[in-house]
Short mmCIF file of C-alpha atoms in Angstrom, two decimals:
data_model
loop_
_atom_site.label_atom_id
_atom_site.label_comp_id
_atom_site.label_asym_id
_atom_site.label_seq_id
_atom_site.Cartn_x
_atom_site.Cartn_y
_atom_site.Cartn_z
CA MET V 1 23.20 -6.00 9.96
CA ALA V 2 20.76 -2.80 9.99
CA ALA V 3 16.89 -3.83 9.58
CA ARG V 4 15.60 -2.75 6.29
CA THR V 5 13.58 0.29 5.85
CA PHE V 6 12.25 2.73 2.96
CA PRO V 7 15.35 5.47 2.33
CA LEU V 8 13.08 8.77 2.06
CA GLY V 9 11.35 10.72 4.49
CA GLY V 10 9.86 9.41 7.64
CA VAL V 11 9.33 10.05 11.51
CA HIS V 12 9.32 8.93 14.76
CA PRO V 13 6.33 9.83 16.56
CA PRO V 14 6.41 8.21 19.80
CA ASP V 15 4.30 5.18 20.04
CA GLN V 16 2.65 4.81 23.30
CA LYS V 17 2.09 0.90 22.53
CA HIS V 18 2.93 0.35 26.07
CA LEU V 19 -0.61 1.14 26.69
CA SER V 20 -1.87 -1.99 25.49
CA ALA V 21 0.70 -4.08 23.95
CA ALA V 22 0.47 -6.61 26.77
CA LYS V 23 -3.10 -7.21 26.79
CA PRO V 24 -4.35 -10.24 25.51
CA VAL V 25 -7.41 -9.76 22.94
CA GLU V 26 -10.51 -10.60 24.73
CA PRO V 27 -14.05 -11.09 23.29
CA ALA V 28 -16.23 -8.01 23.41
CA PRO V 29 -19.70 -8.73 25.12
CA LEU V 30 -22.41 -7.81 22.61
CA PRO V 31 -24.13 -4.41 22.47
CA ASP V 32 -27.78 -3.68 23.06
CA LEU V 33 -28.22 -2.73 19.30
CA LEU V 34 -25.46 -3.33 16.28
CA VAL V 35 -25.23 -0.87 13.88
CA VAL V 36 -23.48 -2.35 10.61
CA PRO V 37 -22.91 0.33 7.69
CA LEU V 38 -23.75 -0.66 4.37
CA SER V 39 -20.69 0.99 2.94
CA GLN V 40 -17.55 -0.62 4.76
CA HIS V 41 -15.05 -0.82 2.04
CA ILE V 42 -13.76 1.12 -0.95
CA GLY V 43 -16.15 0.75 -4.25
CA ALA V 44 -20.23 0.48 -4.53
CA PRO V 45 -22.05 0.15 -1.21
CA ALA V 46 -23.49 -3.13 -0.51
CA ARG V 47 -27.23 -3.03 -1.63
CA PRO V 48 -29.60 -3.95 1.75
CA VAL V 49 -31.60 -7.48 1.11
CA VAL V 50 -33.32 -7.70 4.68
CA LYS V 51 -36.29 -5.23 6.13
CA LYS V 52 -37.32 -4.26 9.05
CA GLY V 53 -38.62 -7.25 11.16
CA ASP V 54 -36.34 -9.64 9.45
CA ARG V 55 -34.62 -12.15 11.58
CA VAL V 56 -31.41 -13.09 10.83
CA LEU V 57 -28.88 -15.25 12.06
CA ALA V 58 -24.62 -14.81 12.49
CA GLY V 59 -22.98 -14.97 8.96
CA GLN V 60 -26.20 -14.23 7.07
CA ALA V 61 -25.69 -11.70 4.21
CA ILE V 62 -27.79 -8.58 5.00
CA GLY V 63 -26.26 -6.29 1.94
CA GLU V 64 -25.37 -7.64 -1.45
CA ALA V 65 -22.41 -7.03 -3.18
CA VAL V 66 -23.36 -4.23 -6.60
CA GLY V 67 -20.43 -5.19 -9.12
CA PHE V 68 -16.71 -6.17 -8.92
CA VAL V 69 -15.44 -3.68 -6.50
CA SER V 70 -18.10 -3.94 -3.97
CA VAL V 71 -18.47 -6.60 -1.73
CA PRO V 72 -21.41 -7.90 0.93
CA VAL V 73 -22.05 -7.38 4.23
CA HIS V 74 -23.05 -9.89 6.83
CA ALA V 75 -25.04 -10.13 9.90
CA PRO V 76 -22.70 -9.99 13.11
CA THR V 77 -25.29 -11.96 15.48
CA SER V 78 -28.04 -13.28 15.26
CA GLY V 79 -31.57 -10.92 16.29
CA LYS V 80 -34.19 -9.20 14.76
CA VAL V 81 -33.62 -6.14 11.91
CA LEU V 82 -35.26 -3.58 13.80
CA ARG V 83 -34.55 -0.45 11.52
CA VAL V 84 -32.81 -0.21 7.77
CA GLU V 85 -31.89 3.71 7.64
CA PRO V 86 -29.24 6.50 7.57
CA ALA V 87 -26.97 6.14 10.25
CA PRO V 88 -23.65 7.57 12.13
CA HIS V 89 -20.72 6.38 9.83
CA PRO V 90 -17.16 6.23 10.77
CA LEU V 91 -16.17 8.75 7.39
CA GLY V 92 -18.35 11.52 8.58
CA PRO V 93 -21.73 11.53 6.95
CA PRO V 94 -24.54 9.17 7.70
CA GLN V 95 -24.47 6.09 5.31
CA PRO V 96 -27.08 3.73 5.48
CA ALA V 97 -26.89 1.16 7.86
CA VAL V 98 -29.23 -2.24 9.28
CA ILE V 99 -30.04 -1.80 12.53
CA ILE V 100 -30.01 -5.17 14.39
CA GLU V 101 -31.55 -6.41 18.17
CA PRO V 102 -29.29 -9.34 18.89
CA ASP V 103 -31.43 -11.98 20.35
CA GLY V 104 -28.55 -13.20 22.83
CA ASP V 105 -28.43 -16.65 20.82
CA ASP V 106 -25.55 -16.03 18.60
CA ARG V 107 -26.80 -18.44 16.23
CA TRP V 108 -24.88 -18.79 12.97
CA ALA V 109 -25.78 -19.37 9.30
CA ASP V 110 -24.06 -22.12 7.13
CA ASP V 111 -24.96 -20.57 4.46
CA LEU V 112 -20.96 -20.59 3.00
CA GLU V 113 -19.52 -23.94 3.20
CA PRO V 114 -15.67 -24.18 3.63
CA LEU V 115 -12.97 -25.29 0.73
CA THR V 116 -12.48 -28.84 0.18
CA ASP V 117 -8.87 -28.30 -0.43
CA PRO V 118 -8.18 -24.34 0.86
CA HIS V 119 -4.53 -24.57 0.12
CA GLY V 120 -5.21 -26.63 -3.27
CA ALA V 121 -8.67 -25.11 -4.42
CA ASP V 122 -8.96 -23.22 -8.09
CA PRO V 123 -7.66 -19.24 -8.03
CA ASP V 124 -10.99 -18.44 -9.28
CA GLU V 125 -13.13 -20.30 -6.28
CA ILE V 126 -10.74 -19.04 -3.89
CA ARG V 127 -11.68 -15.21 -5.06
CA GLN V 128 -15.22 -16.15 -5.72
CA ARG V 129 -15.05 -17.04 -1.69
CA ILE V 130 -13.05 -13.84 -0.53
CA GLN V 131 -15.53 -11.60 -2.02
CA ALA V 132 -18.88 -13.57 -0.75
CA ALA V 133 -17.06 -13.87 2.58
CA GLY V 134 -17.12 -9.88 2.65
CA ILE V 135 -13.39 -9.46 3.45
CA VAL V 136 -11.43 -6.25 2.73
CA GLY V 137 -8.04 -4.78 3.88
CA MET V 138 -8.21 -4.89 6.94
CA GLY V 139 -5.40 -2.46 7.81
CA GLY V 140 -7.68 0.89 7.46
CA ALA V 141 -7.75 1.03 3.66
CA THR V 142 -10.93 -1.63 3.27
CA PHE V 143 -9.97 -2.16 -0.32
CA PRO V 144 -12.07 -5.18 -1.71
CA THR V 145 -9.87 -8.28 -1.42
CA HIS V 146 -10.77 -10.39 -4.27
CA VAL V 147 -9.80 -7.22 -6.74
CA LYS V 148 -6.62 -7.06 -5.04
CA LEU V 149 -5.48 -10.60 -5.78
CA SER V 150 -6.83 -10.05 -9.46
CA PRO V 151 -4.61 -8.29 -11.82
CA PRO V 152 -5.41 -8.27 -15.12
CA PRO V 153 -4.16 -11.18 -17.20
CA GLU V 154 -0.86 -9.33 -18.53
CA VAL V 155 0.71 -8.87 -15.27
CA LYS V 156 3.03 -11.50 -13.39
CA ILE V 157 2.76 -11.06 -9.97
CA ASP V 158 5.92 -13.02 -8.22
CA THR V 159 5.77 -10.89 -4.80
CA VAL V 160 3.29 -11.40 -1.70
CA ILE V 161 3.65 -9.23 1.41
CA LEU V 162 1.98 -9.72 4.72
CA ASN V 163 2.26 -6.36 6.37
CA GLY V 164 2.52 -6.97 9.85
CA VAL V 165 4.39 -3.52 10.75
CA GLU V 166 1.52 -1.74 12.56
CA CYS V 167 3.59 1.57 12.42
CA GLU V 168 0.53 3.93 13.66
CA PRO V 169 0.98 4.89 17.31
CA TYR V 170 -1.17 3.64 20.01
CA LEU V 171 -2.24 0.64 17.91
CA THR V 172 -1.73 -3.06 18.91
CA ALA V 173 -4.02 -4.78 17.30
CA ASP V 174 -2.09 -6.59 14.57
CA HIS V 175 0.65 -7.12 17.12
CA ARG V 176 -1.55 -9.13 19.32
CA LEU V 177 -3.19 -11.38 16.78
CA MET V 178 0.59 -12.17 15.31
CA LEU V 179 1.80 -13.04 18.79
CA GLU V 180 -1.86 -15.19 19.82
CA GLU V 181 -3.05 -16.51 16.15
CA PRO V 182 0.41 -16.99 14.12
CA ASP V 183 -1.04 -20.21 12.44
CA ARG V 184 -4.31 -18.46 10.91
CA ILE V 185 -2.10 -15.92 9.95
CA LEU V 186 0.27 -18.36 8.05
CA ALA V 187 -2.67 -20.37 6.19
CA GLY V 188 -4.07 -17.42 4.99
CA LEU V 189 -0.86 -16.68 3.71
CA ARG V 190 -0.42 -20.00 1.71
CA VAL V 191 -3.95 -19.39 0.73
CA ILE V 192 -2.66 -16.12 -0.88
CA LEU V 193 0.02 -17.51 -2.42
CA SER V 194 -1.82 -20.59 -3.86
CA VAL V 195 -3.60 -17.75 -5.90
CA PHE V 196 -0.80 -16.19 -7.80
CA GLY V 197 1.20 -20.01 -7.71
CA LEU V 198 4.31 -18.45 -5.65
CA ASP V 199 5.86 -21.00 -3.29
CA LYS V 200 6.97 -18.06 -1.07
CA GLY V 201 6.24 -15.24 0.80
CA TYR V 202 7.28 -12.06 3.23
CA ILE V 203 5.73 -10.75 6.33
CA GLY V 204 6.86 -7.25 7.24
CA ILE V 205 7.19 -6.55 11.09
CA GLU V 206 9.00 -3.84 13.15
CA GLU V 207 11.39 -4.56 14.99
CA ASN V 208 9.58 -2.97 18.19
CA LYS V 209 7.69 -6.21 18.11
CA PRO V 210 10.75 -8.81 19.16
CA ASP V 211 8.27 -11.51 20.21
CA ALA V 212 6.07 -11.12 16.99
CA ILE V 213 9.64 -11.47 14.58
CA GLU V 214 10.48 -14.17 16.76
CA LEU V 215 7.39 -16.12 17.33
CA LEU V 216 6.69 -15.92 13.67
CA GLY V 217 9.74 -16.17 12.07
CA ARG V 218 10.15 -19.66 13.74
CA LYS V 219 6.50 -20.96 12.24
CA ALA V 220 7.81 -19.93 8.84
CA ARG V 221 11.07 -21.46 9.16
CA GLU V 222 9.40 -24.43 10.03
CA GLN V 223 6.66 -24.46 7.18
CA GLY V 224 8.85 -23.47 5.04
CA PHE V 225 6.92 -21.34 2.71
CA ALA V 226 7.30 -17.71 4.14
CA GLU V 227 10.20 -15.00 5.61
CA VAL V 228 9.71 -13.05 8.14
CA VAL V 229 11.51 -9.32 7.30
CA PRO V 230 12.56 -7.42 10.79
CA LEU V 231 12.00 -3.73 9.38
CA ALA V 232 13.50 -0.61 11.22
CA VAL V 233 11.07 1.23 13.63
CA LYS V 234 10.12 4.29 11.48
CA TYR V 235 7.12 5.99 10.00
CA PRO V 236 5.10 5.30 7.89
CA GLN V 237 7.07 1.95 7.57
CA GLY V 238 3.53 -0.29 6.96
CA ALA V 239 2.35 1.86 3.62
CA GLU V 240 2.54 -0.05 0.76
CA LYS V 241 4.92 1.64 -1.43
CA GLN V 242 7.05 2.18 1.44
CA LEU V 243 6.97 -1.69 2.66
CA ILE V 244 7.78 -2.87 -0.61
CA LYS V 245 11.37 -0.80 -1.13
CA ALA V 246 12.22 -2.08 2.13
CA ILE V 247 11.72 -5.70 1.66
CA THR V 248 12.10 -5.80 -2.24
CA GLY V 249 13.83 -2.64 -3.57
CA ARG V 250 11.92 -1.74 -6.04
CA GLU V 251 10.35 1.49 -6.25
CA VAL V 252 6.08 1.38 -7.62
CA PRO V 253 6.34 4.38 -9.52
CA SER V 254 3.96 7.30 -9.68
CA GLY V 255 0.45 6.99 -10.30
CA GLN V 256 0.65 3.78 -9.85
CA LEU V 257 -0.24 0.54 -7.83
CA PRO V 258 2.44 -2.23 -6.40
CA MET V 259 0.70 -5.13 -9.20
CA ALA V 260 2.68 -2.28 -11.23
CA VAL V 261 6.42 -3.62 -9.89
CA GLY V 262 5.02 -7.08 -9.10
CA ALA V 263 3.89 -7.30 -5.91
CA VAL V 264 1.04 -8.06 -3.85
CA VAL V 265 0.44 -6.26 0.16
CA GLN V 266 -2.02 -7.73 2.58
CA ASN V 267 -2.75 -7.08 6.06
CA VAL V 268 -2.16 -9.84 8.58
CA GLY V 269 -5.53 -9.45 9.84
CA THR V 270 -6.85 -10.25 5.89
CA ALA V 271 -4.68 -13.23 5.74
CA ALA V 272 -6.51 -14.41 8.72
CA ALA V 273 -9.87 -13.56 7.63
CA ILE V 274 -9.22 -15.17 4.67
CA TRP V 275 -8.35 -18.68 6.23
CA ASP V 276 -11.74 -18.30 8.16
CA ALA V 277 -13.16 -17.70 4.78
CA VAL V 278 -12.14 -21.15 2.77
CA SER V 279 -11.43 -23.25 5.67
CA VAL V 280 -14.72 -22.87 8.09
CA GLY V 281 -16.54 -20.58 5.77
CA ARG V 282 -17.10 -17.91 7.97
CA PRO V 283 -17.96 -13.89 6.53
CA LEU V 284 -16.09 -11.29 8.10
CA VAL V 285 -18.37 -10.01 11.05
CA GLU V 286 -15.67 -9.27 13.76
CA ARG V 287 -12.00 -7.82 13.99
CA ILE V 288 -9.49 -6.93 16.83
CA THR V 289 -9.58 -3.19 17.61
CA THR V 290 -7.08 -1.36 20.25
CA VAL V 291 -9.16 1.12 22.60
CA THR V 292 -6.74 2.84 24.00
CA GLY V 293 -5.53 6.08 24.52
CA GLU V 294 -4.74 8.00 27.89
CA GLY V 295 -8.37 9.16 28.10
CA VAL V 296 -9.47 5.48 28.57
CA ALA V 297 -9.21 3.82 31.79
CA GLU V 298 -8.27 -0.03 30.92
CA PRO V 299 -6.67 0.27 27.56
CA ARG V 300 -7.39 -3.14 25.81
CA ASN V 301 -7.43 -5.29 22.70
CA LEU V 302 -11.06 -6.57 22.26
CA ARG V 303 -12.38 -8.88 19.34
CA VAL V 304 -15.66 -6.85 18.09
CA ARG V 305 -18.68 -7.24 16.38
CA ILE V 306 -18.81 -5.40 13.20
CA GLY V 307 -21.37 -2.59 14.25
CA THR V 308 -20.44 -2.36 17.99
CA PRO V 309 -20.90 1.69 18.99
CA VAL V 310 -17.68 2.68 20.01
CA ARG V 311 -19.03 4.21 22.93
CA HIS V 312 -19.78 0.50 24.50
CA LEU V 313 -16.04 0.02 23.33
CA ILE V 314 -14.88 2.48 25.20
CA GLU V 315 -17.06 1.40 28.55
CA LEU V 316 -15.56 -1.65 28.32
CA ALA V 317 -12.19 -0.47 28.70
CA GLY V 318 -13.36 0.79 31.77
CA GLY V 319 -14.50 4.45 30.45
CA LEU V 320 -12.95 7.90 30.42
CA ARG V 321 -10.07 8.64 32.30
CA GLY V 322 -9.82 12.88 32.43
CA GLU V 323 -11.66 15.18 30.42
CA PRO V 324 -11.54 13.90 26.95
CA GLY V 325 -10.23 16.00 24.25
CA LYS V 326 -10.43 14.08 20.74
CA LEU V 327 -11.59 10.78 19.90
CA ILE V 328 -10.31 9.60 17.11
CA LEU V 329 -10.70 5.95 15.05
CA GLY V 330 -7.66 4.65 14.00
CA GLY V 331 -4.45 5.58 15.03
CA PRO V 332 -3.34 9.27 15.94
CA MET V 333 -1.83 9.99 12.68
CA MET V 334 -3.87 8.35 9.47
CA GLY V 335 -7.32 7.91 11.94
CA ILE V 336 -10.36 10.06 11.70
CA ALA V 337 -11.39 12.32 14.39
CA HIS V 338 -15.18 11.77 15.11
CA HIS V 339 -17.47 13.72 17.21
CA ASP V 340 -19.71 11.03 18.19
CA PRO V 341 -19.55 8.43 20.26
CA ASP V 342 -22.32 6.55 18.62
CA VAL V 343 -20.47 5.87 15.45
CA PRO V 344 -19.93 1.78 14.88
CA ALA V 345 -16.92 -0.16 14.83
CA VAL V 346 -16.80 -1.17 11.19
CA LYS V 347 -14.12 -3.76 9.41
CA GLY V 348 -11.50 -1.10 9.10
CA THR V 349 -11.26 -0.21 12.55
CA SER V 350 -8.32 -0.51 13.74
CA GLY V 351 -8.44 1.33 16.80
CA VAL V 352 -10.29 3.56 19.40
CA LEU V 353 -8.33 6.32 20.30
CA LEU V 354 -9.38 8.56 23.03
CA LEU V 355 -6.89 11.85 23.98
CA PRO V 356 -8.19 13.68 26.94
CA ARG V 357 -7.76 17.42 26.51
CA ASP V 358 -4.52 18.03 27.90
CA ARG V 359 -2.77 15.94 25.63
CA VAL V 360 -4.76 17.71 22.10
CA ARG V 361 -2.37 19.82 20.43
CA THR V 362 -4.36 23.14 19.90
CA ALA V 363 -1.73 25.69 18.65
CA PRO V 364 -3.06 28.11 16.02
CA GLU V 365 -1.69 27.94 12.70
CA GLY V 366 0.95 29.90 11.69
CA PRO V 367 2.72 31.71 8.38
CA CYS V 368 4.97 28.88 6.50
CA ILE V 369 8.68 29.37 7.68
CA ARG V 370 10.30 27.70 4.97
CA CYS V 371 11.77 25.59 7.38
CA GLY V 372 11.73 22.83 4.73
CA ARG V 373 11.21 20.00 7.40
CA CYS V 374 7.38 18.77 5.67
CA VAL V 375 10.13 17.88 2.61
CA ASP V 376 12.43 15.97 4.34
CA ALA V 377 9.33 14.10 6.32
CA CYS V 378 7.51 13.29 2.82
CA PRO V 379 8.10 9.74 2.34
CA MET V 380 6.31 10.38 -1.10
CA GLY V 381 9.41 12.81 -1.81
CA LEU V 382 6.34 15.46 -2.41
CA ALA V 383 6.61 18.91 -2.05
CA PRO V 384 3.81 19.74 0.70
CA THR V 385 3.80 23.93 1.13
CA THR V 386 3.70 23.82 -2.52
CA LEU V 387 0.96 21.80 -3.10
CA ARG V 388 -0.97 23.87 -0.38
CA THR V 389 -0.04 26.77 -2.10
CA LEU V 390 -1.52 25.56 -5.04
CA ILE V 391 -4.49 24.34 -3.68
CA ALA V 392 -5.55 27.16 -1.82
CA HIS V 393 -5.16 29.60 -5.53
CA GLU V 394 -6.94 27.01 -6.90
CA MET V 395 -4.46 26.16 -9.25
CA VAL V 396 -5.60 22.62 -9.30
CA ALA V 397 -3.42 21.29 -13.03
CA GLU V 398 -0.51 22.91 -11.45
CA ALA V 399 -1.47 20.32 -7.97
CA ASP V 400 -1.72 17.70 -10.33
CA GLU V 401 1.61 18.20 -12.02
CA TRP V 402 3.34 18.22 -8.48
CA ASN V 403 2.04 14.86 -8.43
CA ALA V 404 -0.47 15.84 -5.40
CA LEU V 405 -2.38 12.05 -6.07
CA ASP V 406 1.21 10.18 -4.80
CA CYS V 407 0.33 12.01 -1.28
CA ILE V 408 -0.61 8.72 0.99
CA GLU V 409 -2.22 10.82 3.69
CA CYS V 410 0.54 9.56 6.41
CA GLY V 411 0.57 13.22 7.84
CA SER V 412 3.97 13.15 8.37
CA CYS V 413 4.49 16.45 6.82
CA SER V 414 1.49 18.34 9.56
CA PHE V 415 3.57 16.22 12.68
CA VAL V 416 6.59 17.98 11.95
CA CYS V 417 5.61 21.46 10.73
CA PRO V 418 6.62 23.77 13.26
CA ALA V 419 4.11 26.42 12.54
CA ALA V 420 0.88 24.11 12.68
CA ILE V 421 -0.50 23.95 9.17
CA PRO V 422 -2.88 21.29 8.36
CA LEU V 423 -0.52 20.21 5.49
CA VAL V 424 -2.20 16.62 5.00
CA GLN V 425 -6.02 18.45 4.94
CA ALA V 426 -5.00 20.39 2.54
CA ILE V 427 -3.22 17.88 0.26
CA ARG V 428 -6.33 15.52 0.86
CA TYR V 429 -8.40 18.62 -0.56
CA ALA V 430 -6.02 18.75 -3.56
CA LYS V 431 -6.48 15.14 -4.38
CA GLY V 432 -10.55 15.38 -4.44
CA ARG V 433 -9.82 18.40 -6.53
CA VAL V 434 -7.01 16.89 -8.92
CA MET V 435 -9.82 13.64 -9.56
CA ALA V 436 -12.75 15.84 -10.21
CA ARG V 437 -10.55 18.13 -12.54
CA ARG V 438 -9.42 14.28 -14.21
CA ARG V 439 -13.45 12.87 -13.90
CA LYS V 440 -14.02 16.52 -16.67
CA GLY V 441 -11.47 15.30 -18.87
CA GLY V 442 -9.12 17.93 -17.51
#
């Protein structure tokens, strides 16, 4: 029986996961300074509640949530607050951050008490705990998790899916988590199911991780509340709408969220973090990050405290191999290229990818030859070259009519374009212009 997948578009980039897939997760030693941004999630940035000179404990809140679509930020270790000021940020311009000098003791605060019955607690109590722990989507989207678990009363959620696909080339953080800590993942899934009153959930994993499919599948069968669904190896299999289509056959309508078809998707790392929050009262202050690429000497999977500078992680991976060509936070398809190795790892940093100069494509942009490969590759059924042409002429209303906002920015169009046209960048710009127009009532 063929593995399930989504029917429309998709590409097959070389996965390069062999560089780190067999490397067990190792704890990353603390750096001399931690740079903890107050904005690490979709929504309002946290408001600082510490100042220069304060002593903090690991897990202590250093930034408070501002509104419902916001989460607090916590100190990754104990130490002294040196400054609260703008600092390099993975998304581009400097953002306010708390700079902490670790004291080496790693003493923990006990601000969050474990729930006495994590699987039987009231759903609202679970949501409040998840927000208090600062948990966001750890697949890279960083959407506050408690918001995802709070659909409007009229929306019925009947399907919970854990995303163990990790279809981005090079990255193996989720793969290692599934192999090394499957019980944390399953316990977190059970908590999520309890929020919606469901008795079964699904875990989607690509077939290029047979060991994870076997291990999680066996444990899921033993525990009886989860089913592992093997999925075909095709990018972007791990995108929410594509994952829902592959597992349930349901298609999320244009412009709507997964809850429109009764589904909620969470990353396997998010599920593990949820379990930590409710079972031992631990906020989200660390994550597994793959430090990889042909540009580092020894690719590794590291358990990283939030705020650790990327430069420190590269040094832990043996340093540079050859002349560096490109630094990417995340994977090569959806990750963000960055020029500054002092930028810190944040809650959404699934990978640090360093490519040597000879592996970076630098072909000049050519004219569109109307080959249609981008249309064939788009998993959302869009016309990338048309959208690019429209926005190039500032035809924002027309770009909206051609469903620019449906673009998931997977990069498949740019990957297959023989003319090296930066299509996904153009559509990302178009989405910004469409949103601005809508905010003005256009």
